[in-house]
Short mmCIF file of C-alpha atoms in Angstrom, two decimals:
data_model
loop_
_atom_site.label_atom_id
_atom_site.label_comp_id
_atom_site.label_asym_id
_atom_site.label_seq_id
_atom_site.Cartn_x
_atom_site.Cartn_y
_atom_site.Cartn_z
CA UNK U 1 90.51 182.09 -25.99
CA UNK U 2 91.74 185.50 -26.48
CA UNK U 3 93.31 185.98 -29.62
CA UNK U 4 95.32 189.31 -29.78
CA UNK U 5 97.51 191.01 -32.91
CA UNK U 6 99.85 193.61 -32.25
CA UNK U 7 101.31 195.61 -34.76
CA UNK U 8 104.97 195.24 -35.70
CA UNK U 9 107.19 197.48 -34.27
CA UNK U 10 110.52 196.38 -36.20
CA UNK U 11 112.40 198.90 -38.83
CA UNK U 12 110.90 198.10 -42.51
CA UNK U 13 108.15 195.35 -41.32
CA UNK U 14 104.93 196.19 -42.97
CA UNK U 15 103.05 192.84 -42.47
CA UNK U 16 100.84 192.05 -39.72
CA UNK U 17 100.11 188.55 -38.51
CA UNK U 18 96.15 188.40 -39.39
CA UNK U 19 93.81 189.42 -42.18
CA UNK U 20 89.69 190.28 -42.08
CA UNK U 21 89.36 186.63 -43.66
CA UNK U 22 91.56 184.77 -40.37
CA UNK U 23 89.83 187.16 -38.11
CA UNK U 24 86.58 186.20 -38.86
CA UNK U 25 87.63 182.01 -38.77
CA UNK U 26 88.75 182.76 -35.56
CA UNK U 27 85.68 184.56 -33.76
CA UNK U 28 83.00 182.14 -35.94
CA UNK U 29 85.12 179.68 -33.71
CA UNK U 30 84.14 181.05 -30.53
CA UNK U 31 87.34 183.20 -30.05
CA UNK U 32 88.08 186.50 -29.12
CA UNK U 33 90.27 188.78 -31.11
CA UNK U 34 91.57 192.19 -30.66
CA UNK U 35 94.11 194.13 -33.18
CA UNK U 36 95.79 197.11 -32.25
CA UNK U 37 94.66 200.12 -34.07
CA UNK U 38 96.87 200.45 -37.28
CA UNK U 39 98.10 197.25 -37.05
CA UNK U 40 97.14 196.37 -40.72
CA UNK U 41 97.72 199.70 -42.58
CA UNK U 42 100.59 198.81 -44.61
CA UNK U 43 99.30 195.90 -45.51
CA UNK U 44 96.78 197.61 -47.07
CA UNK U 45 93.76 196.67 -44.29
CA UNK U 46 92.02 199.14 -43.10
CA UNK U 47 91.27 198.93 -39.03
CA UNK U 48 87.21 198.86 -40.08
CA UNK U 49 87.97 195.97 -42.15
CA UNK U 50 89.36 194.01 -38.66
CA UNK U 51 85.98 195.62 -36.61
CA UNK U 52 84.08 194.67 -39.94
CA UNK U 53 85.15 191.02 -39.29
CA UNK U 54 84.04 190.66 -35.63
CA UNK U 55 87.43 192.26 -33.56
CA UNK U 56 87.61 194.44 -31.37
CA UNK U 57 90.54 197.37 -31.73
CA UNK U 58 92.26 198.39 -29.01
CA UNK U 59 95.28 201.68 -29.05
CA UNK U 60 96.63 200.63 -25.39
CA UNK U 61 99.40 198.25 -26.79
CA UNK U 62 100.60 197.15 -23.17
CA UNK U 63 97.25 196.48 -22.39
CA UNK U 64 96.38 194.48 -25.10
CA UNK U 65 99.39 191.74 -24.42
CA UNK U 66 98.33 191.50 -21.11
CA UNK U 67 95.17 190.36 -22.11
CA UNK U 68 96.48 187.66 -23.95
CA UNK U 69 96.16 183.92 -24.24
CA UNK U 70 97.44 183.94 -27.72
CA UNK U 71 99.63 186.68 -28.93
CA UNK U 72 100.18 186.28 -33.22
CA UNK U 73 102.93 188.07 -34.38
CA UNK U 74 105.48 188.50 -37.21
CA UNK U 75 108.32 189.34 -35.91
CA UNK U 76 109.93 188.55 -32.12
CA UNK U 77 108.44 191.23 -29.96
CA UNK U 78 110.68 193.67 -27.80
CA UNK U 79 111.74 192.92 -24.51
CA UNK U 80 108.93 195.42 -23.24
CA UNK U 81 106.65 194.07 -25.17
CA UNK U 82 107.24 190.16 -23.49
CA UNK U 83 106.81 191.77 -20.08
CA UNK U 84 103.49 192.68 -20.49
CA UNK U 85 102.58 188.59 -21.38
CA UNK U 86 101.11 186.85 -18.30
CA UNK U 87 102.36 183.95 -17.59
CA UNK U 88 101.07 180.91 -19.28
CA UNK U 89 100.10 182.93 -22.82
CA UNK U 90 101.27 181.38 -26.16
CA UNK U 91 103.42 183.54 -28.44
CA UNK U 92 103.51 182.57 -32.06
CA UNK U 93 105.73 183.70 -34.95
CA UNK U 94 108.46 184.03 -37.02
CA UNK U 95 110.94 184.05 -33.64
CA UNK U 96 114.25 183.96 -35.20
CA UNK U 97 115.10 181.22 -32.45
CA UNK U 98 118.83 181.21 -33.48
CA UNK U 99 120.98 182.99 -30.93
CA UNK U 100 117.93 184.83 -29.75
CA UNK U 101 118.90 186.76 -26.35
CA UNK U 102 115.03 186.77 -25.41
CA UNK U 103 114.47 182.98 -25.23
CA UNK U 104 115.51 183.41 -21.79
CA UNK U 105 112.86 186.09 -21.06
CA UNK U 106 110.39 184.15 -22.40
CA UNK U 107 110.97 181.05 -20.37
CA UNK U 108 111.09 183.11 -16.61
CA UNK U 109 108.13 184.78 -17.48
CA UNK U 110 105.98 181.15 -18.47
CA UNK U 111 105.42 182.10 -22.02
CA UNK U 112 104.99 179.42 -24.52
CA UNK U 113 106.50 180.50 -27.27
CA UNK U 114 106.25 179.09 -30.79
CA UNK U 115 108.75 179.66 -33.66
CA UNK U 116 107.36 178.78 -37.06
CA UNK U 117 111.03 178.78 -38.63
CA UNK U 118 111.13 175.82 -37.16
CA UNK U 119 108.34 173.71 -38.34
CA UNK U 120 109.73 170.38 -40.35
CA UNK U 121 109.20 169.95 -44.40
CA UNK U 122 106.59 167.40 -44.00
CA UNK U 123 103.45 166.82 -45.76
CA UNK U 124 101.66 167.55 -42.70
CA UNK U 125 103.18 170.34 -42.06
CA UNK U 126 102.49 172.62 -45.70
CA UNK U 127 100.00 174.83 -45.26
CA UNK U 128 101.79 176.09 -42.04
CA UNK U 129 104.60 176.39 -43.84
CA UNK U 130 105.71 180.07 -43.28
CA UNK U 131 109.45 179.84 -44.89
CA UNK U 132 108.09 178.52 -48.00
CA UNK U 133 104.91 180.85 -47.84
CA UNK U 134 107.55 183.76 -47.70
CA UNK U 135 110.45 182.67 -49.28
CA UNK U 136 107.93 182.44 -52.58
CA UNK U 137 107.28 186.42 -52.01
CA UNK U 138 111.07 187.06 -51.57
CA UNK U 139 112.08 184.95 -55.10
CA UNK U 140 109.35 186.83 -57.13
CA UNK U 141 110.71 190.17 -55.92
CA UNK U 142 114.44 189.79 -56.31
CA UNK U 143 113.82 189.16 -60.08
CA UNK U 144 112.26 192.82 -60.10
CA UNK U 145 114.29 194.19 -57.94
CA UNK U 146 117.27 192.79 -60.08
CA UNK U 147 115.22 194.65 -62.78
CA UNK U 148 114.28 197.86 -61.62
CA UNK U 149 118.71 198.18 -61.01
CA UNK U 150 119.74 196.12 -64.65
CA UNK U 151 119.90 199.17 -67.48
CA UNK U 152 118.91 196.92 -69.76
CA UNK U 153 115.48 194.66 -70.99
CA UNK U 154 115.19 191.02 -69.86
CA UNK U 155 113.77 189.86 -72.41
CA UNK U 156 114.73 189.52 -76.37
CA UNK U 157 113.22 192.32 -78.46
CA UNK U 158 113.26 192.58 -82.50
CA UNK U 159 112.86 196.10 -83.27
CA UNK U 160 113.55 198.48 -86.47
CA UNK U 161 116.52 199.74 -84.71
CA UNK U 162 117.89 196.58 -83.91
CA UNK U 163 117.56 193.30 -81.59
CA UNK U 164 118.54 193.07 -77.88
CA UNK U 165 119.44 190.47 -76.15
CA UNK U 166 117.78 188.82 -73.63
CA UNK U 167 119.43 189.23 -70.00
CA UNK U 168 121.52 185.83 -68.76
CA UNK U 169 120.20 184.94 -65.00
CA UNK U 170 122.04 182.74 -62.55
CA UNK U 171 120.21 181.37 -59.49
CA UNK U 172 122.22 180.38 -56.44
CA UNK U 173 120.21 177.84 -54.32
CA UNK U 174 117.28 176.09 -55.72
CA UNK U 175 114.74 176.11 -52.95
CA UNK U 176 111.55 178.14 -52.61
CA UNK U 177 112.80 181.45 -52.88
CA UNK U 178 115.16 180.29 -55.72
CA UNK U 179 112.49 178.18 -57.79
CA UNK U 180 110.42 181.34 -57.87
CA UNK U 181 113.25 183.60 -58.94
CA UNK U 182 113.55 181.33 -61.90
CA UNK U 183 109.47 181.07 -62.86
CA UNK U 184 109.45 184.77 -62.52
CA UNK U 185 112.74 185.59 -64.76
CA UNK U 186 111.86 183.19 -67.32
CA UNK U 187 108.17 185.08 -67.44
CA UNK U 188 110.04 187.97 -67.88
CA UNK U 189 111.97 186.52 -71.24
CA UNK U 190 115.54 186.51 -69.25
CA UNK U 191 118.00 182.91 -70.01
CA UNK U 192 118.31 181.12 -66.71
CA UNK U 193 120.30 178.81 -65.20
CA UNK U 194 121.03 177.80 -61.49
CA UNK U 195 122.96 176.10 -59.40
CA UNK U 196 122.42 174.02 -55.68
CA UNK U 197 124.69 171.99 -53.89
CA UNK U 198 121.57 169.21 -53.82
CA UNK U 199 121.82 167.47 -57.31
CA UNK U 200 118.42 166.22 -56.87
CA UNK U 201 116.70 169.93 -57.33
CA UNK U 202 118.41 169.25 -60.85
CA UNK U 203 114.42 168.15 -62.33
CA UNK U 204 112.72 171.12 -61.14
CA UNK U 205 115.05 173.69 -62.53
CA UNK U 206 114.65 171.77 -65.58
CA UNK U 207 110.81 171.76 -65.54
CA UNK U 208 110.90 175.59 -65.35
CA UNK U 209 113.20 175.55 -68.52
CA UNK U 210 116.40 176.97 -67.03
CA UNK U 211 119.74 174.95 -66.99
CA UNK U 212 121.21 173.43 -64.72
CA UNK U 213 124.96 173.98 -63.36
CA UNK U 214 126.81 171.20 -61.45
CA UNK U 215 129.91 171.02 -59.58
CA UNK U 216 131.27 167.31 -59.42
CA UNK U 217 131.10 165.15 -56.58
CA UNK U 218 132.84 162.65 -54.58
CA UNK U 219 130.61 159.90 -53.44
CA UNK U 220 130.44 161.48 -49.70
CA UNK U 221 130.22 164.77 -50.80
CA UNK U 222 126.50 163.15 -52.63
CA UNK U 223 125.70 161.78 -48.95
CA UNK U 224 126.34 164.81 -47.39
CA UNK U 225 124.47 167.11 -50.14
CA UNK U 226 120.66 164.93 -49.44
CA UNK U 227 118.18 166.38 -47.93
CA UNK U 228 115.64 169.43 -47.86
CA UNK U 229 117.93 171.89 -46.70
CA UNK U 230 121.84 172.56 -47.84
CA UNK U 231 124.53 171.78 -45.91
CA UNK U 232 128.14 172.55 -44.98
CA UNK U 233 130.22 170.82 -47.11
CA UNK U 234 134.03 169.84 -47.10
CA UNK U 235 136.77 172.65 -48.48
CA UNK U 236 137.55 170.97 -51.95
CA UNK U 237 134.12 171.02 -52.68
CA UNK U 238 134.40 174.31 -52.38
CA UNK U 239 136.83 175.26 -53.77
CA UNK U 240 135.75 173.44 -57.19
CA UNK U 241 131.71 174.68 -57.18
CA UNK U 242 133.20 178.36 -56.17
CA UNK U 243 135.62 178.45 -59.01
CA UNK U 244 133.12 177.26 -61.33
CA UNK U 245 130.38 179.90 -59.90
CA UNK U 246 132.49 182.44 -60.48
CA UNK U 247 133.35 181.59 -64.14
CA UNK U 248 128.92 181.36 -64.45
CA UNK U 249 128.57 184.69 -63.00
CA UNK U 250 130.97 186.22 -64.99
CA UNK U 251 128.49 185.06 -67.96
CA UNK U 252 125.60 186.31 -66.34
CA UNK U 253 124.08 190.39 -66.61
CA UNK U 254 122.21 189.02 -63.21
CA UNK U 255 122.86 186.94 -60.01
CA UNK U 256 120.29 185.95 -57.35
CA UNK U 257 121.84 184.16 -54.67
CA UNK U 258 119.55 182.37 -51.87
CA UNK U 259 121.48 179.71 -50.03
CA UNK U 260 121.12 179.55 -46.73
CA UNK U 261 121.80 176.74 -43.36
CA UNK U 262 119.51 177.39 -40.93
CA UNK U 263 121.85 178.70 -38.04
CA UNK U 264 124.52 178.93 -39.23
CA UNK U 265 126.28 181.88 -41.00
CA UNK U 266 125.32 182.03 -45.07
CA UNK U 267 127.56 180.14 -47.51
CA UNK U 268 129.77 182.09 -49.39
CA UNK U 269 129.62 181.57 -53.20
CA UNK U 270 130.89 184.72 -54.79
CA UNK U 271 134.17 186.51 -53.41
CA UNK U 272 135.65 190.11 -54.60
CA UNK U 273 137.34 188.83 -57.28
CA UNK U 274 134.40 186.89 -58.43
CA UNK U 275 132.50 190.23 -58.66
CA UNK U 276 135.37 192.06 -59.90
CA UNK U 277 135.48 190.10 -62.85
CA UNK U 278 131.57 190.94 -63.79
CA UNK U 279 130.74 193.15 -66.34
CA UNK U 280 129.70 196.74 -65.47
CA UNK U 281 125.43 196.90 -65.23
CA UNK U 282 125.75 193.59 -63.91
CA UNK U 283 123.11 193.00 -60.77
CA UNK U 284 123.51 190.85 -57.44
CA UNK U 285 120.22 190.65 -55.37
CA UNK U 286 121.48 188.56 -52.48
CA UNK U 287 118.66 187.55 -50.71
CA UNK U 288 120.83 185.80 -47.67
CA UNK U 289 122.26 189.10 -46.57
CA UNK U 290 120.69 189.20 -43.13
CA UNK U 291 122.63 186.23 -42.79
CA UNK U 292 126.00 187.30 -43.91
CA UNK U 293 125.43 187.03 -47.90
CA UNK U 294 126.10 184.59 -50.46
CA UNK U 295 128.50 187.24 -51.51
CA UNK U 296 131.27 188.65 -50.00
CA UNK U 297 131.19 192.42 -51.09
CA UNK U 298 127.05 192.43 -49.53
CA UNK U 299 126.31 194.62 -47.10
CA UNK U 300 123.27 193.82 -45.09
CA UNK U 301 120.08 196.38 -45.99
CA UNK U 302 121.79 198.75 -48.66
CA UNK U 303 122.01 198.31 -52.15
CA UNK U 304 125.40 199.96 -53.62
CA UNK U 305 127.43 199.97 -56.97
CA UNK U 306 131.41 198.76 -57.41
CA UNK U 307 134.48 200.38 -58.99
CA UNK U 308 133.60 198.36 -61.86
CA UNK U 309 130.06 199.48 -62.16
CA UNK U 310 128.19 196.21 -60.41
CA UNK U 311 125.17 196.60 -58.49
CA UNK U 312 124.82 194.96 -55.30
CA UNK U 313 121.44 194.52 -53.55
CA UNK U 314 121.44 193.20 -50.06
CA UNK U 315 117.94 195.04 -49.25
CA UNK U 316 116.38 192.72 -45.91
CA UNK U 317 112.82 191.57 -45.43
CA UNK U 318 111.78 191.57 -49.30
CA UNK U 319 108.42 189.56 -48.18
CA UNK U 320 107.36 192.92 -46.33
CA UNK U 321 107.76 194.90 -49.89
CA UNK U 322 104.86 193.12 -50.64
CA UNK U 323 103.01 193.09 -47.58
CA UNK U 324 99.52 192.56 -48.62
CA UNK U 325 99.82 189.01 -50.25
CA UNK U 326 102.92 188.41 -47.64
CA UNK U 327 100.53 189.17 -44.78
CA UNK U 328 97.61 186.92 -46.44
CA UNK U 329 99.61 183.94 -46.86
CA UNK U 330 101.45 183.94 -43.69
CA UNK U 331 98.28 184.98 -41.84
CA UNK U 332 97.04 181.28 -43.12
CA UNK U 333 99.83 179.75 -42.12
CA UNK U 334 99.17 180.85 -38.40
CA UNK U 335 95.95 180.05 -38.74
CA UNK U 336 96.21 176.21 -39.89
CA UNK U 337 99.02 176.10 -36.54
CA UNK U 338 96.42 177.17 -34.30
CA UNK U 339 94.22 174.35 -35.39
CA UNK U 340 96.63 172.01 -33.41
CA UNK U 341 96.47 174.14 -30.37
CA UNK U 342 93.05 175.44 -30.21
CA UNK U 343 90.32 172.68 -28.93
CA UNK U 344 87.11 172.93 -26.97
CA UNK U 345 88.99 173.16 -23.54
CA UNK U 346 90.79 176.06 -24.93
CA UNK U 347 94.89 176.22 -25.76
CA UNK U 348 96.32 172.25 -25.67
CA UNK U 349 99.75 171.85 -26.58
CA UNK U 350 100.34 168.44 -27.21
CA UNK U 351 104.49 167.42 -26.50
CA UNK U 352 103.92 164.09 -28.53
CA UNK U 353 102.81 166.28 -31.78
CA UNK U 354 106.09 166.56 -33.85
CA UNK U 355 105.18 169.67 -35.23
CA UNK U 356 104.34 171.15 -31.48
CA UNK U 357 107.23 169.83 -30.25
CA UNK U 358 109.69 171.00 -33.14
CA UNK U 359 108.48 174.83 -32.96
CA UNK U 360 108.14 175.04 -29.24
CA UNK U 361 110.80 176.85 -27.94
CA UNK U 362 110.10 178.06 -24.10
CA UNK U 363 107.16 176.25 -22.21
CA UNK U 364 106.25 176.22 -18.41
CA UNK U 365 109.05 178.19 -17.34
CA UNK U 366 111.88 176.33 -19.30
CA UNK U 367 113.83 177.09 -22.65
CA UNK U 368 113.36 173.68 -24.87
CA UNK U 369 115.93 175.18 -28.02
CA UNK U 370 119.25 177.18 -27.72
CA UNK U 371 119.83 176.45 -24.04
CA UNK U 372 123.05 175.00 -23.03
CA UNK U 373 122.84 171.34 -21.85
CA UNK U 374 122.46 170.68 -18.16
CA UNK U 375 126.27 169.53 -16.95
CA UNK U 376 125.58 166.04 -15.92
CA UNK U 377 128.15 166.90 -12.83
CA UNK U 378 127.32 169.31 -10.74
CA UNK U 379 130.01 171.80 -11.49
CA UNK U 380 132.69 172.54 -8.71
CA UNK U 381 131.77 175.52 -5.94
CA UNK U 382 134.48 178.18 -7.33
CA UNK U 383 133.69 178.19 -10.70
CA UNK U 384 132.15 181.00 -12.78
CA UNK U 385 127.93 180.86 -12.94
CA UNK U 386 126.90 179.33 -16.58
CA UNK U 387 124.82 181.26 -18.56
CA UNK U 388 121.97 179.67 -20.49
CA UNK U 389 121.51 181.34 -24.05
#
């Protein structure tokens, strides 16, 4: 097969979708690869380091995706991009398969296109895991973002002029991104506690020696909380965890917020007046503000200050900040995928493989996710054209 790595053309993405070490898998496999030129730069990899490793480099970007049976990427490519894909070619990335006007695109032209987002939390599934793979990056570096904009130390320090106290942290959402905000802020000597709808995270806050916060429950409000990801829950639960959020943030010198439901619009867990009643020097990293922010004074890719002197960080893409170890780790991810595609009679894709089947959103000209059901009537003559999106 023919492997091929563009570089990413999106505002603020600095990773790239393989390393040397993935390259070099790849062609000891029998593959061919070819990055574009540059591809790898802010990531810190040199192009000799891809020609080092047995690819080829190529500066004719169109070119390249036309040559294509496998396209790796990070990001969704433009529309221009997708029209130089021949037909049957796989795509694989991080596809943002929610909403995604292109999905379309992808199915007329025959791509098969592969959305790690989507992958289930299985066992099977872990070392493709690209969420969790980034979401760990994006943790560690809201805790120093949060510290680079606090004006004061984290930790405790005993000194001849006096002792200062250590920084109080709150966590919002206990999965990767939040479980690694609280390793990292604890390493750093800051008090921690944190909060998630799912009671049963409760043990692994605890293991990393933060407290944890709960809001009571109602029986079904426990039924409806289970599960890997967090869900929408009714409006007096809500009312009851926000009230009691806001009283923990007003404690707290910093707040890292992470919840997110997949499609769907980001929970809201701090309002204005929640933030109003902060003290000034107090930080907010929120880390779902591509997705409309835990907190209701975000605004997506700027970090700004209040009236009453609280800094709000709602910076995008924090796994690209560090793009070196981001674009390692993900670049493994891809390449554990492609060892359920990739077998001696070249690219397989397997419909009965739950992982295949869960990521695979356009395939042999039609749009498996996001595509409006077929009407099981055939609509009448007059009416408008549907539009599948």
């Amino acid at each position: 097969m023919h492997i091929v790595i563009p570089a990413e053309r999106l505002a603020g993405e600095r990773r790239v979708a393989a390393t040397p070490d993935t390259v070099k898998k790849l062609v000891g496999a029998g593959h061919a690869v070819t990055v574009e030129r540059g591809a790898g730069i802010q990531a810190a990899i040199p192009d000799a380091a891809y020609a080092e490793a047995g690819a080829k480099l190529s500066e004719q970007r169109q070119a390249l995706l036309a040559q294509a049976d496998i396209a790796l990427t990070v990001r969704m490519p433009a529309a221009a991009d997708l029209e130089a894909l021949k037909p049957g070619a796989a795509l694989i990335g991080m596809l943002a398969p929610y909403g995604n006007p292109l999905l379309p695109e992808l199915a007329a032209r025959g791509i098969s296109a592969f959305a790690l987002e989507l992958l289930p939390r299985t066992t099977r599934a872990q070392s493709m895991d690209v969420l969790s793979s980034q979401n760990n990056i994006a943790g560690y570096k809201a805790v120093l973002l949060a510290a680079e904009y606090y004006p004061r130390f984290m930790p405790m320090l005993m000194t001849a002029a006096g002792t200062v106290k250590p920084a109080r942290l709150l966590v919002l959402g206990v999965g990767v991104a939040g479980l690694q905000a609280i390793a990292t802020a604890k390493r750093l000597g800051a008090v921690v506690e944190a909060y998630d709808v799912r009671p049963a995270t409760r043990e692994q806050v605890e293991s990393l020696g933060a407290k944890f916060i709960e809001v009571p429950m109602t029986d079904e409000e426990k039924a409806a909380s289970g599960g890997v990801y967090a869900r929408e829950m009714t409006a007096e639960f809500l009312a009851r965890q926000n009230a009691l959020l806001a009283k923990r943030a007003a404690a707290a010198d910093i707040v890292i917020t992470t919840a997110l439901i997949p499609g769907k619009p980001a929970p809201r867990l701090l309002d204005a007046a929640a933030v109003a009643a902060m003290r000034p020097g107090s930080v907010i990293v929120d880390l779902a503000a591509e997705a409309g922010g835990n907190c209701e004074l975000t605004r997506a890719g700027e970090a700004w200050q209040t009236d009453n002197g609280v800094h709000l960080v709602g910076l995008a893409n924090l796994p690209a900040l560090l793009a070196a170890d981001a674009s390692s780790l993900y670049a493994r991810n891809l390449l554990a995928f492609l060892g359920l595609l990739l077998g001696a009679e070249g690219l397989r894709i397997d419909l009965a493989d739950d992982l295949i089947a869960a990521t695979l959103l356009t395939h042999q000209g039609e749009q498996r996710f996001g595509a409006a059901p077929t009407p099981a009537v055939p609509a009448p003559a007059r009416q408008e054209p549907h539009h599948h999106g």
